[in-house]
CSV table of C-alpha atoms in Angstrom, one decimal:
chain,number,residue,atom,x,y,z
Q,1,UNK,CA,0.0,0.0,0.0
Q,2,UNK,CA,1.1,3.2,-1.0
Q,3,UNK,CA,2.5,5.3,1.8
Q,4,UNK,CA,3.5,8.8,2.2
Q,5,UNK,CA,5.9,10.3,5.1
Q,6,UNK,CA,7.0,14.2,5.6
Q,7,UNK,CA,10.4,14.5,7.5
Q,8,UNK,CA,11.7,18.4,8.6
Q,9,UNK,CA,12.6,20.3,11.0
Q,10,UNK,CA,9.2,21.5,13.5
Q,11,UNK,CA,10.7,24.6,14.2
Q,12,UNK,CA,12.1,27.1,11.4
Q,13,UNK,CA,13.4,30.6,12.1
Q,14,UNK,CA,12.0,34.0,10.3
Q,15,UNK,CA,14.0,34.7,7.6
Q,16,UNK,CA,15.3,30.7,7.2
Q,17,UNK,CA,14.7,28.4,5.0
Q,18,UNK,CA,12.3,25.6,5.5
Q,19,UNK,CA,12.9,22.3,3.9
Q,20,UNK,CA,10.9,19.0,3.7
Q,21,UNK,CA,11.4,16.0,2.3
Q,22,UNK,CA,8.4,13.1,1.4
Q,23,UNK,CA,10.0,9.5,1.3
Q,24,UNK,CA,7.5,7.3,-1.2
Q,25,UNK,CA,7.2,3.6,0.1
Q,26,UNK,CA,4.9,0.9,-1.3
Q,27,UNK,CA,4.7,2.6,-4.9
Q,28,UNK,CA,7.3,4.1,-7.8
Q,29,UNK,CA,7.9,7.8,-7.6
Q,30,UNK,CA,8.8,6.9,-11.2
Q,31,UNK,CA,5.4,6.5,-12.5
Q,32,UNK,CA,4.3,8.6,-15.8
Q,33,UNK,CA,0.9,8.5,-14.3
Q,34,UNK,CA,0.8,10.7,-11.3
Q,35,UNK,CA,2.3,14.0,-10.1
Q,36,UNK,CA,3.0,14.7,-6.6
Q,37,UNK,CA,2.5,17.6,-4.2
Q,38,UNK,CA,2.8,19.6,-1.3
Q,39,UNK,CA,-0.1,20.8,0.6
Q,40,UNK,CA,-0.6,23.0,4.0
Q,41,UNK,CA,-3.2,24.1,6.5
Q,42,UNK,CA,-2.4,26.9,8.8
Q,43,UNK,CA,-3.7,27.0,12.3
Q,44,UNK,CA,-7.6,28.1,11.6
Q,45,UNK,CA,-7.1,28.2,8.4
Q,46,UNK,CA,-8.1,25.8,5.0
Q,47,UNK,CA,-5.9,23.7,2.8
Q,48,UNK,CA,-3.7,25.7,0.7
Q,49,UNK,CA,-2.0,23.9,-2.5
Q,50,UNK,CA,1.8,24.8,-2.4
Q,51,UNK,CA,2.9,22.8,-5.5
Q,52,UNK,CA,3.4,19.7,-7.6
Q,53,UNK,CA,6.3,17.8,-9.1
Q,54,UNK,CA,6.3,15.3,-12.0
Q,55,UNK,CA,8.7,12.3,-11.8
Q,56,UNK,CA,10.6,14.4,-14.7
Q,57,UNK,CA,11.4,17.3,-12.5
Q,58,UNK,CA,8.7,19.2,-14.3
Q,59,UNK,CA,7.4,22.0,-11.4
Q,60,UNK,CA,3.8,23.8,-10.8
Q,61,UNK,CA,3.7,26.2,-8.1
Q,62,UNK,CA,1.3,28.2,-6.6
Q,63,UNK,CA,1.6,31.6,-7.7
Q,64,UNK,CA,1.1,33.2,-4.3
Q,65,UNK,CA,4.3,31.7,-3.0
Q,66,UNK,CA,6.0,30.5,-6.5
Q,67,UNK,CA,9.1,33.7,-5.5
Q,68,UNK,CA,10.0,31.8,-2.3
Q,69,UNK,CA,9.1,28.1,-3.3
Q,70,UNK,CA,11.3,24.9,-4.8
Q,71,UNK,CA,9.9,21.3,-5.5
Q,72,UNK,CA,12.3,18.9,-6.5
Q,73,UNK,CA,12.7,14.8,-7.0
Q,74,UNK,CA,14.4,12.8,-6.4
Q,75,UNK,CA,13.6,9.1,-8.1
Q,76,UNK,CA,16.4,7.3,-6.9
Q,77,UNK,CA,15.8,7.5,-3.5
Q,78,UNK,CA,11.7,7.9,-4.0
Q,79,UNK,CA,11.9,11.3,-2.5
Q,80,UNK,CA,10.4,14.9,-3.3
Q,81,UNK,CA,11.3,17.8,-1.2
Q,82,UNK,CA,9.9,21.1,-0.8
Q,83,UNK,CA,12.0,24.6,0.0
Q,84,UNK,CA,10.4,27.8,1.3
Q,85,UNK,CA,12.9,30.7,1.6
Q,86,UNK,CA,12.4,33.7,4.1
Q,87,UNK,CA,9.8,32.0,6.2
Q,88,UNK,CA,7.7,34.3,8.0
Q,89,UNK,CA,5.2,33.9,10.9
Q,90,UNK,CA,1.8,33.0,8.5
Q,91,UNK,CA,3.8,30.2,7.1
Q,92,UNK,CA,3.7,28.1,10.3
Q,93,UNK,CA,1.5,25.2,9.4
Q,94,UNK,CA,1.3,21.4,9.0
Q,95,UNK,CA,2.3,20.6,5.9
Q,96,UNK,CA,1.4,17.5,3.8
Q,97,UNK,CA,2.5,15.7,1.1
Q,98,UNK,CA,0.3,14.0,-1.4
Q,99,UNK,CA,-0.1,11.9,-4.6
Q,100,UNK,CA,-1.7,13.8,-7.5
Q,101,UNK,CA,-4.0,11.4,-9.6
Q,102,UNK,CA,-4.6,14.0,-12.8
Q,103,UNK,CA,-7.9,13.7,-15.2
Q,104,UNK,CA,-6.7,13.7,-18.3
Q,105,UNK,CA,-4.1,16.6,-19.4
Q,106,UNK,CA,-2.6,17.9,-16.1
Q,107,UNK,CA,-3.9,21.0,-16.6
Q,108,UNK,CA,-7.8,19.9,-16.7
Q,109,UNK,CA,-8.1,18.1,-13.5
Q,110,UNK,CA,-6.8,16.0,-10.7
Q,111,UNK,CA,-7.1,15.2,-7.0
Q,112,UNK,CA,-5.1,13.7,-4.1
Q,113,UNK,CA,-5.5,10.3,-3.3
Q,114,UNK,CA,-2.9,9.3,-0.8
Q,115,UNK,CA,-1.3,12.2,2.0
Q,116,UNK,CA,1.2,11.6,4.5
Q,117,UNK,CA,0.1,12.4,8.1
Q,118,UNK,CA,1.8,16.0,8.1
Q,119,UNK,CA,4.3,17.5,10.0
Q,120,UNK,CA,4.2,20.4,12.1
Q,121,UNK,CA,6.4,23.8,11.3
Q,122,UNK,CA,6.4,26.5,13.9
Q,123,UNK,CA,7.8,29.8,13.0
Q,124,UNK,CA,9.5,31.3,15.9
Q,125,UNK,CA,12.7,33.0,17.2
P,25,UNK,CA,-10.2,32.3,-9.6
P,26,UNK,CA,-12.3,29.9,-8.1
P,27,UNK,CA,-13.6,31.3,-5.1
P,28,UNK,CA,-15.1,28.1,-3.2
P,29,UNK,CA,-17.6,28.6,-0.3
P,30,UNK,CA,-18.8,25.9,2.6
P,31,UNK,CA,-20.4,26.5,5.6
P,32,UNK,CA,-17.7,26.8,8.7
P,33,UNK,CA,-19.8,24.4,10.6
P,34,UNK,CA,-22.6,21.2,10.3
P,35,UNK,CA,-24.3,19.9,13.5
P,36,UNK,CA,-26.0,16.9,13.1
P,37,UNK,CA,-27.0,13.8,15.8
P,38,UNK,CA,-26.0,10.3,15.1
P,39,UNK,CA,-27.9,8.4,13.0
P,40,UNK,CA,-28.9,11.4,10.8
P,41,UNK,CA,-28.3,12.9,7.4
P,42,UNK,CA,-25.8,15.6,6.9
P,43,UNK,CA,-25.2,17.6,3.9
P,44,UNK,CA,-21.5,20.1,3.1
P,45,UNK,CA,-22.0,22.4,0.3
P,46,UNK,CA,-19.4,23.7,-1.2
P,47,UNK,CA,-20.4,27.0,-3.7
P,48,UNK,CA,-19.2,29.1,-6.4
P,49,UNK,CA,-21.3,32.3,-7.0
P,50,UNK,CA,-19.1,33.0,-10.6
P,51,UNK,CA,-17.6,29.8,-11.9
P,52,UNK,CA,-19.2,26.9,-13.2
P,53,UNK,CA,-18.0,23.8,-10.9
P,54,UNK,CA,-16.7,21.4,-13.5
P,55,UNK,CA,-15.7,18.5,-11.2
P,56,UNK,CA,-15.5,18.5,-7.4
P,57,UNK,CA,-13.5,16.3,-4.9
P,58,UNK,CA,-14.0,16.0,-0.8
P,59,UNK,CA,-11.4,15.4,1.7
P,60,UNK,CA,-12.0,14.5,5.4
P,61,UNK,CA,-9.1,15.6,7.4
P,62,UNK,CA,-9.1,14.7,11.4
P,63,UNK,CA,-6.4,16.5,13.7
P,64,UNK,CA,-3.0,14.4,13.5
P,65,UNK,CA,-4.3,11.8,10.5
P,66,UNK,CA,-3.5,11.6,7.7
P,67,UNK,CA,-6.3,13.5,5.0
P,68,UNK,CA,-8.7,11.3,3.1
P,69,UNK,CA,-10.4,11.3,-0.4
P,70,UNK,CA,-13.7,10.9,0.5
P,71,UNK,CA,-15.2,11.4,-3.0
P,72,UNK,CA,-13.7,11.9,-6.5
P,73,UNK,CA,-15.3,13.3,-9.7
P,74,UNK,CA,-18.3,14.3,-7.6
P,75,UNK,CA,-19.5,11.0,-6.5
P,76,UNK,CA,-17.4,8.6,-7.1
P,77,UNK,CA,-16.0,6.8,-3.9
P,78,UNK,CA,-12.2,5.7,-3.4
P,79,UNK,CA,-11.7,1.8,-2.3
P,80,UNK,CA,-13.0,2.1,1.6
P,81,UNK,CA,-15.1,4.4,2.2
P,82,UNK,CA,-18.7,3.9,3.0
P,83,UNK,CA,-21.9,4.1,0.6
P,84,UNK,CA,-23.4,6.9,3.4
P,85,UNK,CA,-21.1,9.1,1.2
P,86,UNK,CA,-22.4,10.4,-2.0
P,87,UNK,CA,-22.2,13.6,-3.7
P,88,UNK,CA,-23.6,16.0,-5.9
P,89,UNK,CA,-22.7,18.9,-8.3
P,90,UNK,CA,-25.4,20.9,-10.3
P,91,UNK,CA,-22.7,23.5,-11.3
P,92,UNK,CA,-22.3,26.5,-8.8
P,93,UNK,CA,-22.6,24.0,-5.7
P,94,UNK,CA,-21.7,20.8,-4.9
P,95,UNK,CA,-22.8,18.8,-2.1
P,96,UNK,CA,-20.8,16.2,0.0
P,97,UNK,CA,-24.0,13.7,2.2
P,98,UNK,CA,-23.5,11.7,4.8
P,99,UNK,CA,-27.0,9.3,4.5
P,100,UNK,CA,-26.3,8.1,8.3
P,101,UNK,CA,-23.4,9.9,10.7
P,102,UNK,CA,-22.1,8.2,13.1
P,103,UNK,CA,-19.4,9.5,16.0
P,104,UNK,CA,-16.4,8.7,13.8
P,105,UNK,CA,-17.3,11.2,10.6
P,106,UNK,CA,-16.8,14.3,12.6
P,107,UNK,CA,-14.0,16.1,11.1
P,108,UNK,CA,-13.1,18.8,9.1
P,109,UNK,CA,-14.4,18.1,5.3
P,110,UNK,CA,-12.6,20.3,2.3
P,111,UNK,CA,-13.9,20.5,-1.6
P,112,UNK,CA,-11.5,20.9,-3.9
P,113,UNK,CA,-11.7,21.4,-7.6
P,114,UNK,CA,-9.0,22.4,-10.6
P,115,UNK,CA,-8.8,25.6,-11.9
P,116,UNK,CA,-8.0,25.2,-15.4
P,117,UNK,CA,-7.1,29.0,-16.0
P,118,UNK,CA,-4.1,28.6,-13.3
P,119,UNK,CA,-3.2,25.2,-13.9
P,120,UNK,CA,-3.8,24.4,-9.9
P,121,UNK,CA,-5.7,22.8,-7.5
P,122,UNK,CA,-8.3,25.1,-5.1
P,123,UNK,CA,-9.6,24.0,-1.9
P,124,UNK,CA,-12.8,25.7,0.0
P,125,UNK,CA,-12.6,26.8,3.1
P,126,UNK,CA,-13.4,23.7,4.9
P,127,UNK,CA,-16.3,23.1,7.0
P,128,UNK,CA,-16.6,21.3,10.4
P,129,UNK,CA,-18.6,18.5,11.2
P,130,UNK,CA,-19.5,18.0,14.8
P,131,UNK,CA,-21.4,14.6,15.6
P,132,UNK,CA,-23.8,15.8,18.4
């Protein structure tokens, strides 16, 4: 069974970088048929899509964040990662990785079908 | 953009129907999907495509979509469907996924 699990520091400095990495078990990274993503929900707050990474490398990003963020992949050791440069306060969240099952072209449709449980960032001094 | 819209909160007692819209005054609503996300878990797809169910999950799910809302129903609740519940559709324009606002359901 598929499985999905975030790994980061919980506690990030303003101004730092936050990185995460999502380790892939029970399935290929390498598959042409899926994309995969990063997702996060601040403290009272919805889901907020951060962005998505094909097995190629190939990168979408939410364009309120796209200046500060980098997805990459890593196929060989079934890992994606996530970097968000000059973290501030409002980006404390739990962020989640995710498999992206897309309808059709990628840019028609798709939904997650498999998260990881999250991991907790606090922004703090 | 999409703009999506859902009620912050659903009461219902066990046993009983509850229905989650999730609306967009503007935008037609091509396709909707519905995530139930508990404190600490792990998200789940509740519902893809507007109804369809994943592998697991109950028939007292079903789903709706007439265009500007979609609807997420639980036929029977029972204590462990409270949760948070999200829609989520694409938006073609931006080549990205949007998410409502999430609403609350609290199993009385």
């Amino acid at each position: 069974q598929l499985q999905l699990q975030e790994s980061g520091p919980g506690l990030v400095q303003p101004s730092e970088t936050l990185s995460l990495t999502c380790t892939v078990s029970g399935g290929s990274l390498n598959s042409k048929n899926y994309f995969w993503g990063w997702i996060r929900l601040p403290p009272g707050k919805g889901l907020e899509w951060i962005g998505s990474v094909y097995y190629t490398g190939n990168t979408y990003y939410n364009p309120s964040l796209k200046s500060r963020i980098t997805i990459s992949v890593d196929t060989s050791k079934s890992q994606f990662s996530l970097k968000l440069t000059s973290v501030i306060a409002a980006d404390a969240a739990v962020y989640f990785c995710a498999r992206l099952v897309p309808t059709g072209d990628y840019a028609t449709g798709g939904y997650f079908d498999h998260w990881g449980q999250g991991t907790r960032v606090t922004v703090s001094s | 953009s999409y703009v999506l819209t859902q009620p912050p909160s659903v009461s219902v007692s066990p046993g009983q129907p509850a229905s989650i819209t999730c609306g967009e005054d503007n935008l037609r609503i091509i396709t909707v999907h519905w995530y139930q996300v508990r404190p600490g878990q792990a998200p789940v797809l509740v519902l893809y495509d507007d109804r369809d169910r994943p592998s697991g999950i109950p028939e007292r799910f079903s789903g709706s979509n007439s265009g500007h809302t979609a609807t997420l129903t639980i036929s029977r609740v029972e204590a462990g469907d409270e949760a948070d519940y999200y829609c989520q559709v694409w938006d073609s324009r931006g080549d990205r996924p949007v998410f409502g606002g999430g609403t609350k359901l609290t199993v009385l």
